[in-house]
Coordinates of C-alpha atoms and ligand atoms in Angstrom, one line a residue:
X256 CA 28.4 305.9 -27.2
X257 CA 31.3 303.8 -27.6
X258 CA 34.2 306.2 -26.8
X259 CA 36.0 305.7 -23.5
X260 CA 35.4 308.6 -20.9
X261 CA 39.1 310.1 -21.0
X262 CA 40.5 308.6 -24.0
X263 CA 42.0 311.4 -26.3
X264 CA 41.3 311.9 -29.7
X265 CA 44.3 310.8 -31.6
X266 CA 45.6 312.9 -34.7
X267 CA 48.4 312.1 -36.7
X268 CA 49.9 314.3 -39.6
X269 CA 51.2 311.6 -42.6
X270 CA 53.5 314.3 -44.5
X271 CA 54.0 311.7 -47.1
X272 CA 57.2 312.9 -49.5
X273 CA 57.3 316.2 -48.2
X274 CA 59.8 318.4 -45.5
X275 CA 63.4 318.0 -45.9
X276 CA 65.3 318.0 -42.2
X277 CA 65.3 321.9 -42.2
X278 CA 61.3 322.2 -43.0
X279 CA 61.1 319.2 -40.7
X280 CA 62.9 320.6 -37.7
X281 CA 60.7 323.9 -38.9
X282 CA 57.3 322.6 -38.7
X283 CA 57.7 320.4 -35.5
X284 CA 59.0 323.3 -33.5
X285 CA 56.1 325.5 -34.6
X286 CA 54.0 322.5 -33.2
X287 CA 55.9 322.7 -30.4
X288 CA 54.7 325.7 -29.9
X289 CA 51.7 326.6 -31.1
X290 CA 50.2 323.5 -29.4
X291 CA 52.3 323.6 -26.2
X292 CA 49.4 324.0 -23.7
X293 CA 47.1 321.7 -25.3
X294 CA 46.4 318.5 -23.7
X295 CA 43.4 317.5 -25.3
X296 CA 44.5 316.0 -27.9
X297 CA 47.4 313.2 -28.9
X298 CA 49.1 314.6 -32.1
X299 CA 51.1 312.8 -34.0
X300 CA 53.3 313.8 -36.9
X301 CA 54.9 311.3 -39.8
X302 CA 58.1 312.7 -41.7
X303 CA 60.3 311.4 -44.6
X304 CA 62.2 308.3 -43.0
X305 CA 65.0 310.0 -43.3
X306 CA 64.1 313.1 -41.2
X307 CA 63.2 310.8 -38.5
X308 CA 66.3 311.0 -36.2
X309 CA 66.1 315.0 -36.7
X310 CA 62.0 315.0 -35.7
X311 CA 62.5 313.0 -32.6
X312 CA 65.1 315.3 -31.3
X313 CA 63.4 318.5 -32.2
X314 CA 60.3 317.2 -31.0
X315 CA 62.0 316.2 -27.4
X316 CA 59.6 315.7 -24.5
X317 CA 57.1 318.1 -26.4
X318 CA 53.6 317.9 -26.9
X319 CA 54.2 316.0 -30.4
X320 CA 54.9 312.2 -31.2
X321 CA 56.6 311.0 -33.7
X322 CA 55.6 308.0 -36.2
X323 CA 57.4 306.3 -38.8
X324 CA 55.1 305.6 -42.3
X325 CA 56.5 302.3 -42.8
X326 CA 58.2 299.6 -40.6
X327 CA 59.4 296.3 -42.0
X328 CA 58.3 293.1 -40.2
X329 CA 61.8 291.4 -39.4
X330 CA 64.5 292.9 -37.0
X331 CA 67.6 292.1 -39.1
X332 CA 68.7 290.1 -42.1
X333 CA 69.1 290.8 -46.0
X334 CA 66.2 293.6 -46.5
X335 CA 67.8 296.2 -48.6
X336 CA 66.2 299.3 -48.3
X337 CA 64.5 298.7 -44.8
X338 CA 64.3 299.9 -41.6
X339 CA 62.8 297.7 -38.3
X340 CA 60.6 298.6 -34.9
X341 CA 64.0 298.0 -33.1
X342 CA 65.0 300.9 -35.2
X343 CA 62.1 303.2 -34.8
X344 CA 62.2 302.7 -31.0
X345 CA 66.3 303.7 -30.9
X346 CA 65.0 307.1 -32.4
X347 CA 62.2 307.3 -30.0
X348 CA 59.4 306.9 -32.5
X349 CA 55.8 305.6 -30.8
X350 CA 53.9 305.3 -33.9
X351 CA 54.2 303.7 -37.4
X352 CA 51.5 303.5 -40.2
X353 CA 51.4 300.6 -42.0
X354 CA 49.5 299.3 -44.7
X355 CA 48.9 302.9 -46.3
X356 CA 46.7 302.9 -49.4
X357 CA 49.7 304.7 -51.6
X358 CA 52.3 301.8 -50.4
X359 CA 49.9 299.1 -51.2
X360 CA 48.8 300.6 -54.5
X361 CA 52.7 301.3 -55.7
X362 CA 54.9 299.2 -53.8
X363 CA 52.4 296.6 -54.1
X364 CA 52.0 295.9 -50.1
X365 CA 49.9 292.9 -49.7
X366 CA 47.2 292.1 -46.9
X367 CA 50.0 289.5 -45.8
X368 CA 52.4 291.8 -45.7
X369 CA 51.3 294.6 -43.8
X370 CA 49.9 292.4 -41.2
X371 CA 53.5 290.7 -40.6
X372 CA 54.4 294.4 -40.4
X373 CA 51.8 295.6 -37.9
X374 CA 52.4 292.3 -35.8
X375 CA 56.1 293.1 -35.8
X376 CA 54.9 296.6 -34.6
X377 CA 52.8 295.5 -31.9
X378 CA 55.2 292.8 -30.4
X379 CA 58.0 295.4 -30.4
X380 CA 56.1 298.3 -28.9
X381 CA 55.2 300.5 -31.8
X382 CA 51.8 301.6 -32.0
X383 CA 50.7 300.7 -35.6
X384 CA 47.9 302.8 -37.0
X385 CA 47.0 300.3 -39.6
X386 CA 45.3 302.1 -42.9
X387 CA 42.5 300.2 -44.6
X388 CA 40.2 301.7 -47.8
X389 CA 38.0 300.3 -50.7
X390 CA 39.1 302.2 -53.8
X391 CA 36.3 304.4 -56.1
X392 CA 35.4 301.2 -58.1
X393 CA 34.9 298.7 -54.9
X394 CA 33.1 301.6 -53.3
X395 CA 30.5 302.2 -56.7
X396 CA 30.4 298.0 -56.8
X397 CA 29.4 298.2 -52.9
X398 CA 32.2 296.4 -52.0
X399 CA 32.9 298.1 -49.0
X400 CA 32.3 296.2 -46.5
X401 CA 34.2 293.0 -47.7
X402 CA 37.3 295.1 -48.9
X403 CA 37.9 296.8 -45.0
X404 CA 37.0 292.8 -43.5
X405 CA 39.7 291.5 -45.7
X406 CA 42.1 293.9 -44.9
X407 CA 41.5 294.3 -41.5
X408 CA 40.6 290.7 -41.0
X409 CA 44.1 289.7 -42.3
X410 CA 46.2 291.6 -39.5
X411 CA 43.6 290.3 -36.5
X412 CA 43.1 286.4 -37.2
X413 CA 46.7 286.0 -36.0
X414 CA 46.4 288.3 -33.2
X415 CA 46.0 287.7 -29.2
X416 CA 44.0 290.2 -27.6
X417 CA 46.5 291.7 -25.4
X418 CA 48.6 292.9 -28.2
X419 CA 45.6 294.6 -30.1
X420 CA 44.2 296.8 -27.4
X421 CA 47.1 299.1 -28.7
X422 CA 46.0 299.0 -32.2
X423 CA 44.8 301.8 -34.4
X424 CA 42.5 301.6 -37.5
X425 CA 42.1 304.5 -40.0
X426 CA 40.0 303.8 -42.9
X427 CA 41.0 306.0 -45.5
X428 CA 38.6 305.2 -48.4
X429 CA 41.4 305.5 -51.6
X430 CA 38.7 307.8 -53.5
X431 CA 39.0 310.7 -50.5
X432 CA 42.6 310.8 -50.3
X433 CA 44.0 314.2 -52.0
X434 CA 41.0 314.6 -53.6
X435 CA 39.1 317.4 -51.5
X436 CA 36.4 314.9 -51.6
X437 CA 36.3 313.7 -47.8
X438 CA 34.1 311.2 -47.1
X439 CA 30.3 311.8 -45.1
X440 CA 30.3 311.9 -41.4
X441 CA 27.5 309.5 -41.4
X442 CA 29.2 307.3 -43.6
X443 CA 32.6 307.3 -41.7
X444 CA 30.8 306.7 -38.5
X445 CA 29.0 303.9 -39.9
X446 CA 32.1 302.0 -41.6
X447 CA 34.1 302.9 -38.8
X448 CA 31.5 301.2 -36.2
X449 CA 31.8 298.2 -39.2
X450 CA 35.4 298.1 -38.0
X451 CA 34.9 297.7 -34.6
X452 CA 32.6 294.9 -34.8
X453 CA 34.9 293.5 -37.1
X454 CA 37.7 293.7 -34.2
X455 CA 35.1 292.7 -31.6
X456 CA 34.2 289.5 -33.4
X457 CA 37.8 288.2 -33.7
X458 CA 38.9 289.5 -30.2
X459 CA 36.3 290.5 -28.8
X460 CA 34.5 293.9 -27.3
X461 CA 37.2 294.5 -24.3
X462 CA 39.6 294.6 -27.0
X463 CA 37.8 296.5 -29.2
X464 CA 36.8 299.1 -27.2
X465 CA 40.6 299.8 -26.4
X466 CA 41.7 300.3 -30.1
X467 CA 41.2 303.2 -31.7
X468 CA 39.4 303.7 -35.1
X469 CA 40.7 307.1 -37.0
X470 CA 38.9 308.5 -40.4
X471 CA 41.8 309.6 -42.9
X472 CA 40.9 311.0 -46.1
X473 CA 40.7 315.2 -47.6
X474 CA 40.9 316.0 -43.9
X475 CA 40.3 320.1 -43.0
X476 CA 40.5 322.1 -40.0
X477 CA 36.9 323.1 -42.0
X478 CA 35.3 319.8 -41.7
X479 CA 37.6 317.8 -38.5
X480 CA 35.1 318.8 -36.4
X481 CA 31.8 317.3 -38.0
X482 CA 34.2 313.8 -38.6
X483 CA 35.3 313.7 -34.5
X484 CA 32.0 314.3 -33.3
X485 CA 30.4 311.2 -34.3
X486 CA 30.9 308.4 -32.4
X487 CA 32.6 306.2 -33.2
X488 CA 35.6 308.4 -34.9
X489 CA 38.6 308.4 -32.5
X490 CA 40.4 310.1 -34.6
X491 CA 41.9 311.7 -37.9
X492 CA 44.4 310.4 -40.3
X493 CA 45.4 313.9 -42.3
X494 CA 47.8 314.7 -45.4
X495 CA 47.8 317.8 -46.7
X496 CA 46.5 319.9 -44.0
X497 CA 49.1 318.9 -41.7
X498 CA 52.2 319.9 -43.7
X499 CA 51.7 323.3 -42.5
X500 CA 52.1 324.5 -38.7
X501 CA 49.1 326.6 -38.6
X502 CA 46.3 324.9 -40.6
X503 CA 47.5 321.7 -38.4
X504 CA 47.5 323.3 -35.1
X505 CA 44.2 324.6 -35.8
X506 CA 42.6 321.4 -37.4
X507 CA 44.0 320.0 -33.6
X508 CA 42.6 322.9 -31.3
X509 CA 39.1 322.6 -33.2
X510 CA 39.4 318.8 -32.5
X511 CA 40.1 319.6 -28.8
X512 CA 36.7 321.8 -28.8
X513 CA 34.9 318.6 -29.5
X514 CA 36.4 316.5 -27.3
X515 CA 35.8 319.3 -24.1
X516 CA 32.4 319.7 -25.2
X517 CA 31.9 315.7 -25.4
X518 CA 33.0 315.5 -21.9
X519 CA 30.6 318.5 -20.3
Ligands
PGA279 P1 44.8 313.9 -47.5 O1 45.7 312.5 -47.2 O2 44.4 314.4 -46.1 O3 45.8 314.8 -48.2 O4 43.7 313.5 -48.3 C1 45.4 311.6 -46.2 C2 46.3 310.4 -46.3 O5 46.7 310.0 -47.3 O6 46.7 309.9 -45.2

């Protein structure tokens, strides 16, 4: 068993293009309430950039964090169009994904790139939940493996230790995401204990057995609970089911009932 005794299950909401300020404002304060006792779980919620400033207010000192789904790598200069960490912070934002299968697919987001993003993260106190994935063809070619190394390999070879304890991994395989065709939990646990060797080779165990390793991909309060009971899941990265208040709240309490009954 490689989960930490106390460590929370982490789940974070990625609402993509969807919510404008007033649906924003909505959802989080339904959160706010619907999962204001629970302390089981972290939950995290990612809105339009632009609704970022209204979640962080509405979502105050509430049970909710907020994260940003992108993050350029450089503090200031001529980047049109971006937005840094020093930025994300201002608004009170803890999280950021970077790397997400849908920016590297369309805005073409190398393995370069969003590593000089999560680094930028991590040195300026963002947690980055880093997405890696094979897509349908590497997974039929078995490429697996050496697709998530790659990807993952890129953003820890420059890395010290100290700054990757805070790091989170979700693999998202490209061919589960929107699809309603989630992954296996034998599968997940397996690639996701991949990943943590991977992190324990270039930093070593200590380090991995800080970071956290999420599984995102046709996500359901139906099926969270078979994904967070294996082992090495940490975790949920989830789209669709977390644009609504009420099939996110309870995709997070049935979460919680796992991690209660993991630590009977
Ligand atoms: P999905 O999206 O849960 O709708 O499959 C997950 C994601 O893209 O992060």
């Amino acid at each position: 068993m490689v989960k930490q005794k106390g460590a929370r299950p982490l789940v974070c909401g990625n609402w993509k293009l969807h919510h404008d300020a007033a649906q924003t404002r909505r959802v989080i304060r339904q959160l706010n309430g619907l999962l204001a006792d629970q302390k089981e779980v972290e939950v995290v919620v990612a809105p339009v950039a632009v609704t970022l400033a209204c979640a962080c207010a509405t979502a105050g000192r509430g049970p909710i964090a907020v994260a940003a789904q992108n993050a350029w790598w450089a503090s200031q200069g001529a980047f049109t169009g971006e937005w840094s960490v020093q930025h994300l912070r201002e608004l009170g934002c803890r999280y950021a994904l970077v790397g997400h299968s849908e920016r590297r697919a369309l805005q073409g987001e190398s393995d370069a790139l969003v590593a000089r993003k999560a680094h930028a993260c991590l040195r300026g106190g963002i947690v980055p939940i880093v997405c890696v994935g094979e897509t349908l063809a590497q997974h039929r070619q078995g490429q697996t493996r050496e697709v998530l190394d790659r990807q993952l390999g890129a953003v820890l070879r420059p890395l010290s230790g100290r700054l990757a304890r805070r790091l989170v991994v979700a693999y998202e395989p490209v061919w589960a995401i929107g699809t309603g065709q989630a992954a296996g939990p034998d599968q997940i646990n397996d690639t996701l204990a991949g990943l943590h060797r991977t992190v324990s080779g270039h930093l070593g165990e200590a380090v991995a057995a800080q970071a956290r390793f999420l599984y995102g991909g046709s996500v359901s309060p139906d099926n969270a609970r078979e994904f967070v009971r294996q082992p090495y899941v940490d975790g949920l990265l989830v789209g669709r089911a977390s644009l609504r208040a009420e099939s996110f709240a309870r995709l997070v309490c049935r979460v919680a009932l796992v991690s209660q009954e993991s630590q009977r």
